[in-house]
PDB file of C-alpha atoms in Angstrom:
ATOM      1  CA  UNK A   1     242.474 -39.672  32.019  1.00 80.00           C
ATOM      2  CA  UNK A   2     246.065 -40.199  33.753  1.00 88.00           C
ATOM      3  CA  UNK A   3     247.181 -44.303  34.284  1.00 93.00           C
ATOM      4  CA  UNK A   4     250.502 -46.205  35.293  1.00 96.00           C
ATOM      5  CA  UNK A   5     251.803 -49.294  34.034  1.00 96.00           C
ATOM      6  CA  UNK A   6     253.761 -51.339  36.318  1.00 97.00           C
ATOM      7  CA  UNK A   7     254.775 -54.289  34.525  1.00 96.00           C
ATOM      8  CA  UNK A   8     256.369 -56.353  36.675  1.00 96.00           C
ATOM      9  CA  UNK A   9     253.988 -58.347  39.621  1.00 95.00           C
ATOM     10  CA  UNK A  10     257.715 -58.607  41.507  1.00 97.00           C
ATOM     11  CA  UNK A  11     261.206 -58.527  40.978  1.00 98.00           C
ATOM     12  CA  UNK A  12     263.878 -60.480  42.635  1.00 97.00           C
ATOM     13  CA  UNK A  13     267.252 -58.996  42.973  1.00 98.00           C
ATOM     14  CA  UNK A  14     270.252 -60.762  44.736  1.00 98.00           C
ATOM     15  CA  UNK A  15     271.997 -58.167  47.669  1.00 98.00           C
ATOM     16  CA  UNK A  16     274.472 -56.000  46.325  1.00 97.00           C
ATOM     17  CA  UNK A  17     273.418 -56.196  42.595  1.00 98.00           C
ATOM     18  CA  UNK A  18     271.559 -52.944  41.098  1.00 97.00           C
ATOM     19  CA  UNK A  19     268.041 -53.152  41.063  1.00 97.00           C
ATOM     20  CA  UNK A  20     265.391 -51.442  38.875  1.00 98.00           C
ATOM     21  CA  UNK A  21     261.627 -51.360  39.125  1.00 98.00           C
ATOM     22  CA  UNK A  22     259.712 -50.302  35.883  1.00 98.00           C
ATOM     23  CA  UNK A  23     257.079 -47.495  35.363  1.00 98.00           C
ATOM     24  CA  UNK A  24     255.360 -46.044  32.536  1.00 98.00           C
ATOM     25  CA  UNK A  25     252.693 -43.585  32.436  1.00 97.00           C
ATOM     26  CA  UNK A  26     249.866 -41.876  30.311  1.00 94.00           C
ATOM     27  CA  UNK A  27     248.530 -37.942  31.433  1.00 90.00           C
ATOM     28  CA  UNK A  28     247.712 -35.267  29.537  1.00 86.00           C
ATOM     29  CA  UNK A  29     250.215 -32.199  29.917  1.00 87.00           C
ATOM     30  CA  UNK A  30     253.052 -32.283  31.676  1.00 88.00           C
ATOM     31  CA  UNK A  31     253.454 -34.907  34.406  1.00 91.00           C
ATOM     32  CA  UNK A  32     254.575 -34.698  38.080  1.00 91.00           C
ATOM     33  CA  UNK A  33     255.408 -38.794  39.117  1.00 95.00           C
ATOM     34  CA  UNK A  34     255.998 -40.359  42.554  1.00 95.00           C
ATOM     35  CA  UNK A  35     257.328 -43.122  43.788  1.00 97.00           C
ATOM     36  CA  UNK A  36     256.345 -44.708  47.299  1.00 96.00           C
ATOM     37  CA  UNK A  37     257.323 -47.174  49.589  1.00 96.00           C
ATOM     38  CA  UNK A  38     255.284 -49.532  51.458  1.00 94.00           C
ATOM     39  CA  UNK A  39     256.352 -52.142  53.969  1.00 93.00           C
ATOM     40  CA  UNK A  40     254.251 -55.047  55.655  1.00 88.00           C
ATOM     41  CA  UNK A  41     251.572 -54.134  57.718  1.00 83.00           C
ATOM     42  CA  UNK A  42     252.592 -50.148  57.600  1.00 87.00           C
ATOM     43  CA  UNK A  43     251.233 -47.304  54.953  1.00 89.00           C
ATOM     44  CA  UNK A  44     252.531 -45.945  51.985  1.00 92.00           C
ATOM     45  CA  UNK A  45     256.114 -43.632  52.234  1.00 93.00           C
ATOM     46  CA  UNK A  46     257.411 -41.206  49.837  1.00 93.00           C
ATOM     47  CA  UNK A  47     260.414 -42.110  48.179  1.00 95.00           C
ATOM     48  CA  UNK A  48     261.055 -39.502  45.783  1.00 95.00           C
ATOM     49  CA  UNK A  49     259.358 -37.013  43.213  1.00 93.00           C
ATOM     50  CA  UNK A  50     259.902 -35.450  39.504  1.00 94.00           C
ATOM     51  CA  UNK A  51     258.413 -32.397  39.036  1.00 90.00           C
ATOM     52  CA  UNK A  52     260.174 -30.235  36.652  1.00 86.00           C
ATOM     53  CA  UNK A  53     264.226 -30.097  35.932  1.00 86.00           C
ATOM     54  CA  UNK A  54     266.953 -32.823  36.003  1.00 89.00           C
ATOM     55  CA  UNK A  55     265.719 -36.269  34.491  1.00 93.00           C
ATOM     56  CA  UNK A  56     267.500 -37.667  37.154  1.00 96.00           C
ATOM     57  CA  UNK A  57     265.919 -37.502  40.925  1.00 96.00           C
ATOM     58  CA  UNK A  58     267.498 -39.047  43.830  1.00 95.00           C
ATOM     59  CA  UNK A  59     265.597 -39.669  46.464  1.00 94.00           C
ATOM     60  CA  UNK A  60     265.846 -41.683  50.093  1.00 90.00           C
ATOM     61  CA  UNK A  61     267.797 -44.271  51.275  1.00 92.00           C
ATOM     62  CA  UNK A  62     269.738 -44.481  47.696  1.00 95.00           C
ATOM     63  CA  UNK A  63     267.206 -44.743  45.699  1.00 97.00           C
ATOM     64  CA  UNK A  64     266.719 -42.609  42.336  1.00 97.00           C
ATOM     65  CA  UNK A  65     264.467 -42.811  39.319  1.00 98.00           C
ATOM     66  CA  UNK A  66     265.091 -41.695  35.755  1.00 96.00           C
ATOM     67  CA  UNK A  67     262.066 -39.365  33.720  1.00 96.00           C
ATOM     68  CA  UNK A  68     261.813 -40.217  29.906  1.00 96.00           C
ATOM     69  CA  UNK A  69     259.357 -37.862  28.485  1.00 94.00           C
ATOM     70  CA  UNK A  70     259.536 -39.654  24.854  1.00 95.00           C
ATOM     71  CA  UNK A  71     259.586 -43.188  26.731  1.00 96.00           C
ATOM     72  CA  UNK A  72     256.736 -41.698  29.042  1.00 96.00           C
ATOM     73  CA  UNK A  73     258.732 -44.047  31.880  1.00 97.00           C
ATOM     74  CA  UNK A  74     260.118 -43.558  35.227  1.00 98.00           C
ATOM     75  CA  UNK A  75     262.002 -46.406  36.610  1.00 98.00           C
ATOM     76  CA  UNK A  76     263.280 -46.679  40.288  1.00 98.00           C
ATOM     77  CA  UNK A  77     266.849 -47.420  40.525  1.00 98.00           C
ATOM     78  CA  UNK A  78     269.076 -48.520  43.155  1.00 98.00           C
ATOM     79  CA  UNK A  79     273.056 -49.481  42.353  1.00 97.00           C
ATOM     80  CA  UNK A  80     273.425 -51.811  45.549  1.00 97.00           C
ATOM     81  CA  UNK A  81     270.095 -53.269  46.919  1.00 97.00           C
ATOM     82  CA  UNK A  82     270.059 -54.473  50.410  1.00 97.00           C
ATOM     83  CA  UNK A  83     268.118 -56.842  52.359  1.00 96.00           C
ATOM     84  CA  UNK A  84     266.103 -53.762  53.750  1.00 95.00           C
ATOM     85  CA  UNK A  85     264.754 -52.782  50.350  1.00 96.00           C
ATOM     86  CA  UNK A  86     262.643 -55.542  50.297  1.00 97.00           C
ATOM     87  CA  UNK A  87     259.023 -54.332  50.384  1.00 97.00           C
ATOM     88  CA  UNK A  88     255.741 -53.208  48.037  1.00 96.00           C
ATOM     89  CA  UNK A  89     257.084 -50.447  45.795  1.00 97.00           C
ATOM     90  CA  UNK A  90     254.052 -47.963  44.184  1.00 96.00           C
ATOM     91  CA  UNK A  91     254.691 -45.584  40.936  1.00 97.00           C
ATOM     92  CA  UNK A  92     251.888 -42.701  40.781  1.00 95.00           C
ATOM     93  CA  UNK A  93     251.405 -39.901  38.397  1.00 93.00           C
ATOM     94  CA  UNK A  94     249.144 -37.004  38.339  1.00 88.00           C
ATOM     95  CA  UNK A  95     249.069 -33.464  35.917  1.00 82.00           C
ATOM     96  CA  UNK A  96     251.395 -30.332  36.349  1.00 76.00           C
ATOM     97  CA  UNK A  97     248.189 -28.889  36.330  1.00 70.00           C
ATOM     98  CA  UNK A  98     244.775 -30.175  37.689  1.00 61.00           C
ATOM     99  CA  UNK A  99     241.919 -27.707  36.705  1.00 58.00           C
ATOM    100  CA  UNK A 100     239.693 -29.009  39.614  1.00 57.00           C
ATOM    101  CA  UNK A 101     242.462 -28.367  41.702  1.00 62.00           C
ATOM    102  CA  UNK A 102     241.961 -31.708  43.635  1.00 66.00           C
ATOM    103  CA  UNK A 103     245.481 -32.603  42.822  1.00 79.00           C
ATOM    104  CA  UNK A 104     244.467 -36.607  42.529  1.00 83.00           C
ATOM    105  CA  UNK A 105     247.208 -39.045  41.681  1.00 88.00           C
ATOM    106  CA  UNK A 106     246.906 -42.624  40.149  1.00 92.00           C
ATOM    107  CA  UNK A 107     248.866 -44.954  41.204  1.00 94.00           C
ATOM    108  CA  UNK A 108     249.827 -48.157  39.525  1.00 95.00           C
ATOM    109  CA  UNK A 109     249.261 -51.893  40.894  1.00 95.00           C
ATOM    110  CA  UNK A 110     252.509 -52.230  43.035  1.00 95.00           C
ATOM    111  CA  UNK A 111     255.816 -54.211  42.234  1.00 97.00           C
ATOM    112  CA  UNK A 112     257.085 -56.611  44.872  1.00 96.00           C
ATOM    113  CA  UNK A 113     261.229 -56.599  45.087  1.00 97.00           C
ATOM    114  CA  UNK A 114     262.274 -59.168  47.123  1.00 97.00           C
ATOM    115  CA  UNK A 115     266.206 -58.834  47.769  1.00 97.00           C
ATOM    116  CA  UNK A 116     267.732 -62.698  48.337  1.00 96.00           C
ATOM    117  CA  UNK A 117     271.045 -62.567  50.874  1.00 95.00           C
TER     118      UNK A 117
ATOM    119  CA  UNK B   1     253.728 -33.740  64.732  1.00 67.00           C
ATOM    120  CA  UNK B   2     251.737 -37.178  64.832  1.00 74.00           C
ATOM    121  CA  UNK B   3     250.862 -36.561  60.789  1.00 90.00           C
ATOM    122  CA  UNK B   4     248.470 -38.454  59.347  1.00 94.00           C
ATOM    123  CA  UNK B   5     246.513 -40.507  62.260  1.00 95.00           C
ATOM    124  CA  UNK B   6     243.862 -43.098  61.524  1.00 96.00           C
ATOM    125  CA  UNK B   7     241.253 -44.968  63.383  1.00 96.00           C
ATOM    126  CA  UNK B   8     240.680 -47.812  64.399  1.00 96.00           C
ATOM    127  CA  UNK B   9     243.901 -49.690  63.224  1.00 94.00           C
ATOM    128  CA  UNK B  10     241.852 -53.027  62.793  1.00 95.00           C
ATOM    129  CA  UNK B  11     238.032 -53.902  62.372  1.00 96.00           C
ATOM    130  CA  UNK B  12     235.653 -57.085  61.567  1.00 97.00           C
ATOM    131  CA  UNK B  13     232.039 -56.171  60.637  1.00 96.00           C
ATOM    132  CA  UNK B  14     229.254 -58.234  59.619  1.00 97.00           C
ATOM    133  CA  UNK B  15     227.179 -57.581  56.758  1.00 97.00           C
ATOM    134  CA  UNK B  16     224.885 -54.979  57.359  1.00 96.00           C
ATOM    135  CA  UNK B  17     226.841 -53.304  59.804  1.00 97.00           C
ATOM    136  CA  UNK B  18     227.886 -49.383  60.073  1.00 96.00           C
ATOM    137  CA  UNK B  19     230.901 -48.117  60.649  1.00 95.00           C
ATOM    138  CA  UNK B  20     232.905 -44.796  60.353  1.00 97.00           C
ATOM    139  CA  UNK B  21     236.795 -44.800  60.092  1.00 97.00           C
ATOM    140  CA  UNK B  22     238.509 -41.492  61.430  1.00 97.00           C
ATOM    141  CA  UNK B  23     241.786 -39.741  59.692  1.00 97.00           C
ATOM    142  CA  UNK B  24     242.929 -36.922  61.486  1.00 97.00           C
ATOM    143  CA  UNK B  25     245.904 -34.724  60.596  1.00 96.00           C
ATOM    144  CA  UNK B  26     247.613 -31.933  62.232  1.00 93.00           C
ATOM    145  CA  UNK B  27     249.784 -30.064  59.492  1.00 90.00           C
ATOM    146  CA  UNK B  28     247.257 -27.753  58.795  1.00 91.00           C
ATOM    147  CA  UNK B  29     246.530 -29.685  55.295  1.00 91.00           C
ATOM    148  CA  UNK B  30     243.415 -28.472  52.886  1.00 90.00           C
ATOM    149  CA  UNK B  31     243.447 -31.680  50.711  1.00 91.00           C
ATOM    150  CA  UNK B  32     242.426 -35.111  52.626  1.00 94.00           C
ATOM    151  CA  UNK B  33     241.997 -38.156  50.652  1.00 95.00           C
ATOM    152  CA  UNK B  34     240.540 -41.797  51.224  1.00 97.00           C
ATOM    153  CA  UNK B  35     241.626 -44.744  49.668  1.00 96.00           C
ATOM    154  CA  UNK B  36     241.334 -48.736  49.378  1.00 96.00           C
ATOM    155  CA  UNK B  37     243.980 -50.659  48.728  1.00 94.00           C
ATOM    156  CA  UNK B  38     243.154 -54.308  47.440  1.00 93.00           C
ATOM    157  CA  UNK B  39     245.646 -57.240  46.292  1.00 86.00           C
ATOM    158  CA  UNK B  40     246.610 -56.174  42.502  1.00 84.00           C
ATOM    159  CA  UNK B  41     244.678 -53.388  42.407  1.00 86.00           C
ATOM    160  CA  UNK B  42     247.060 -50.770  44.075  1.00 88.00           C
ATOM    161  CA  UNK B  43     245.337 -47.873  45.478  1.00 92.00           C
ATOM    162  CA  UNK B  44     241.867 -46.592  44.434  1.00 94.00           C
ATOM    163  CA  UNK B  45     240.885 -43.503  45.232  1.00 94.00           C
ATOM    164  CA  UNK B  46     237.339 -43.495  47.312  1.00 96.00           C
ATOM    165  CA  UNK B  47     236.570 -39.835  48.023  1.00 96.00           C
ATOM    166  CA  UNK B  48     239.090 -36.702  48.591  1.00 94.00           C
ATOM    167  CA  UNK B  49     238.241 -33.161  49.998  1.00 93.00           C
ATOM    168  CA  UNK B  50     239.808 -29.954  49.200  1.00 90.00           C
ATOM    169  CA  UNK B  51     238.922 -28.131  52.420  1.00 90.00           C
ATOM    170  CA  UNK B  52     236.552 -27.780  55.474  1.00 93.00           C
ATOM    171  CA  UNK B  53     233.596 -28.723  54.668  1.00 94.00           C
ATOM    172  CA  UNK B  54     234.035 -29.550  50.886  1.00 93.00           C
ATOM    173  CA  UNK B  55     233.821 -33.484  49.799  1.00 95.00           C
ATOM    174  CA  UNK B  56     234.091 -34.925  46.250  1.00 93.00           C
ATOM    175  CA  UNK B  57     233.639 -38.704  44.586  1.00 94.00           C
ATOM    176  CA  UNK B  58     236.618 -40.192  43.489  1.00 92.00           C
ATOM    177  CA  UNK B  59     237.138 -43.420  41.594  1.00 91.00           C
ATOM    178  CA  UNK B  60     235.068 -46.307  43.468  1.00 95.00           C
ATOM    179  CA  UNK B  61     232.722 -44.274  45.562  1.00 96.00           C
ATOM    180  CA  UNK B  62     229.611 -46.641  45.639  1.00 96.00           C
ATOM    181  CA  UNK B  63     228.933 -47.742  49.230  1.00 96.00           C
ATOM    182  CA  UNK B  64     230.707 -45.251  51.053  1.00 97.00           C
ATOM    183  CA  UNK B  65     230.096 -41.654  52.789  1.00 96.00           C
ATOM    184  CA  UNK B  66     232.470 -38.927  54.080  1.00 97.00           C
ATOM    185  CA  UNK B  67     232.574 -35.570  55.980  1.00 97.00           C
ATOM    186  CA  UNK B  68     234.824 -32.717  56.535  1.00 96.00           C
ATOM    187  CA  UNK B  69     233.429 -31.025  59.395  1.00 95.00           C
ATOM    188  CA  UNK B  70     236.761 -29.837  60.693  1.00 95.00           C
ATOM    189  CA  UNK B  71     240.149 -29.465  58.625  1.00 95.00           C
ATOM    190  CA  UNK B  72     242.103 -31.408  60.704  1.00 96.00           C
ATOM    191  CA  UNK B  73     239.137 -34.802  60.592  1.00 97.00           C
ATOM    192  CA  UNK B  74     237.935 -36.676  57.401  1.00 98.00           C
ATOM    193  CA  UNK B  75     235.581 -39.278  57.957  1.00 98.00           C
ATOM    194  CA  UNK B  76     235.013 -42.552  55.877  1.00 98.00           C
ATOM    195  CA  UNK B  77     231.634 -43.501  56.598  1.00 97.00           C
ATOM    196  CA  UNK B  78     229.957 -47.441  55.139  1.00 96.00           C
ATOM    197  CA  UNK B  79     226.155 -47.145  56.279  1.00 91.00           C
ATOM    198  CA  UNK B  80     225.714 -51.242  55.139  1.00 95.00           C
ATOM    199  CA  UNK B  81     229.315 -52.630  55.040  1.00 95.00           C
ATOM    200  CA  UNK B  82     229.523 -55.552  52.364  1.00 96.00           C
ATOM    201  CA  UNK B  83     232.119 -58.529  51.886  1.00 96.00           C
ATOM    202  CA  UNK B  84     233.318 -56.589  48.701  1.00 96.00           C
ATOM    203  CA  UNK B  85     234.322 -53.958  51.460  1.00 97.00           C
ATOM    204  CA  UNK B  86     236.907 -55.896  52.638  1.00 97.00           C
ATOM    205  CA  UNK B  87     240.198 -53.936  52.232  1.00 97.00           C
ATOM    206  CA  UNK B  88     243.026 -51.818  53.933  1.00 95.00           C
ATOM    207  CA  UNK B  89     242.020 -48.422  54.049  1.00 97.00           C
ATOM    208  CA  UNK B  90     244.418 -45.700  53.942  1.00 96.00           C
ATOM    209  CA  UNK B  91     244.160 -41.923  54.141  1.00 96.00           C
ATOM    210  CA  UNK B  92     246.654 -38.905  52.525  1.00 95.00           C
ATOM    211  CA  UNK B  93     246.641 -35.592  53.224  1.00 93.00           C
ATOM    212  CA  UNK B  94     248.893 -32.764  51.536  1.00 88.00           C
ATOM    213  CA  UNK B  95     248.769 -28.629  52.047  1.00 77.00           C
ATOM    214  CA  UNK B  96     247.476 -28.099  48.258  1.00 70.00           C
ATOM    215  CA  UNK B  97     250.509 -26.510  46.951  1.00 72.00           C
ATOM    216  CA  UNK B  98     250.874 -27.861  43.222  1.00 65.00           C
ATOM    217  CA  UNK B  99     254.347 -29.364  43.956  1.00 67.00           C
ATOM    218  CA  UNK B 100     253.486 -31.069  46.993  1.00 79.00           C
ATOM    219  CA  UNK B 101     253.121 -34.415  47.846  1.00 86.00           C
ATOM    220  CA  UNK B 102     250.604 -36.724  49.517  1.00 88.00           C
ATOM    221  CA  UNK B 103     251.247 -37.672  52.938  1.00 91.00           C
ATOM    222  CA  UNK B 104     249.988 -41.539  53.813  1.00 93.00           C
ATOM    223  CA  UNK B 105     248.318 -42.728  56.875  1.00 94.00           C
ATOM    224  CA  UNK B 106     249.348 -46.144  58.804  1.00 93.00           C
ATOM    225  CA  UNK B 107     246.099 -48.054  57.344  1.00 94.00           C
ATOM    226  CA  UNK B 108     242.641 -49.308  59.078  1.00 96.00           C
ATOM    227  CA  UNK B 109     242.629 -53.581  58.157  1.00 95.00           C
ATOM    228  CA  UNK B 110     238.497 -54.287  57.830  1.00 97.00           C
ATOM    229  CA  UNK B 111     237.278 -57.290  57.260  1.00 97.00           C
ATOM    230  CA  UNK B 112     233.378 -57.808  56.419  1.00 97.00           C
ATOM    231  CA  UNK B 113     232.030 -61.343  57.115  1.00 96.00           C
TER     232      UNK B 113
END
């Protein structure tokens, strides 16, 4: 069974100051991880993606998340939030390889970041 | 390219009540997925499909139907909607490749009374 662990309910991060939102994950084999983007009243968009390489990914608008295989984490980053980042942020995880071929992800419960001008 | 299209954008049932929700795609994608999205619960996976015709159960199927009569449609059926149906319902698609990534839906807001 594959899960994600997003400990943080929300995170408040003042404009301009880096921001991080935490993920860790359990899945057997090697792991592709996501992270999406949802804002109010709209669905889910993808941010960015590790899949195999680099530990660091960047992603869009700035953002870029950080794979630790012995940590099992991947934590969004962002050096200078804005305003704009504000929103419902979703880390999901599924196996390199998925025998039924259904290619199913998990996603954990959602952080909030709220950026404060 | 529209995407990933769903219908209707809003609903309000009353116990009892059918409905069927409509996510259509055109980017030619095998793998459709449905999913419920619920305060502090993130997404749960309902039921996915990995082609035409093709349907599987996914995490929290009870209560719920779905068809793949045509690549581009996956239907989301409830045959006796129920308060604990209450959620935003969202639906992915992505071409199957093993690198690839799911592509969201705007969301269908129901609301069982």
């Amino acid at each position: 069974a594959q899960s994600v662990a997003q400990p943080e309910d929300q995170v408040n991060v003042a404009e301009g100051n880096p921001l991080t939102v935490k993920c860790t994950y359990s899945v057997s084999g090697n792991p592709y991880l996501f992270w999406y983007v949802q804002y109010p009243n709209r669905g889910l968009q993808f941010l960015l993606k590790y899949i195999t390489g680099d530990n660091l990914v960047k992603g869009s608008y700035g953002f870029e998340a950080e794979f630790n295989k012995s940590q099992t984490s991947f934590h969004l980053k962002k050096p200078s939030a804005l305003v704009s980042d504000s929103a419902l942020y979703f880390c999901a995880v599924r196996a390199a390889y998925s025998g039924a071929g259904s290619y199913q992800l998990t996603f954990g419960k959602g952080t909030k970041l709220s950026v404060i001008p | 390219n529209a995407g990933v299209t769903q219908t209707p954008k809003f609903r309000v049932l009353k116990t009892g009540q059918s409905m069927t929700l409509l996510c259509a795609q055109d980017m030619n994608h095998e793998y459709m997925y449905w999913y419920r999205q619920d305060p502090g619960m993130g997404l749960r996976l309902i039921h996915y499909s990995v082609g035409e015709g093709t349907t599987a159960k996914g995490e929290v199927p009870d209560g719920y139907n779905v068809s793949r009569l045509k690549k581009q449609n996956f239907l989301l059926g409830l045959e006796s909607a129920a308060p604990s149906q209450t959620s935003v319902y969202f639906c992915a698609s992505l071409t199957g490749g093993r690198t690839d990534t799911q592509y969201f839906g705007p969301g269908t807001r129901l609301t069982v009374l």
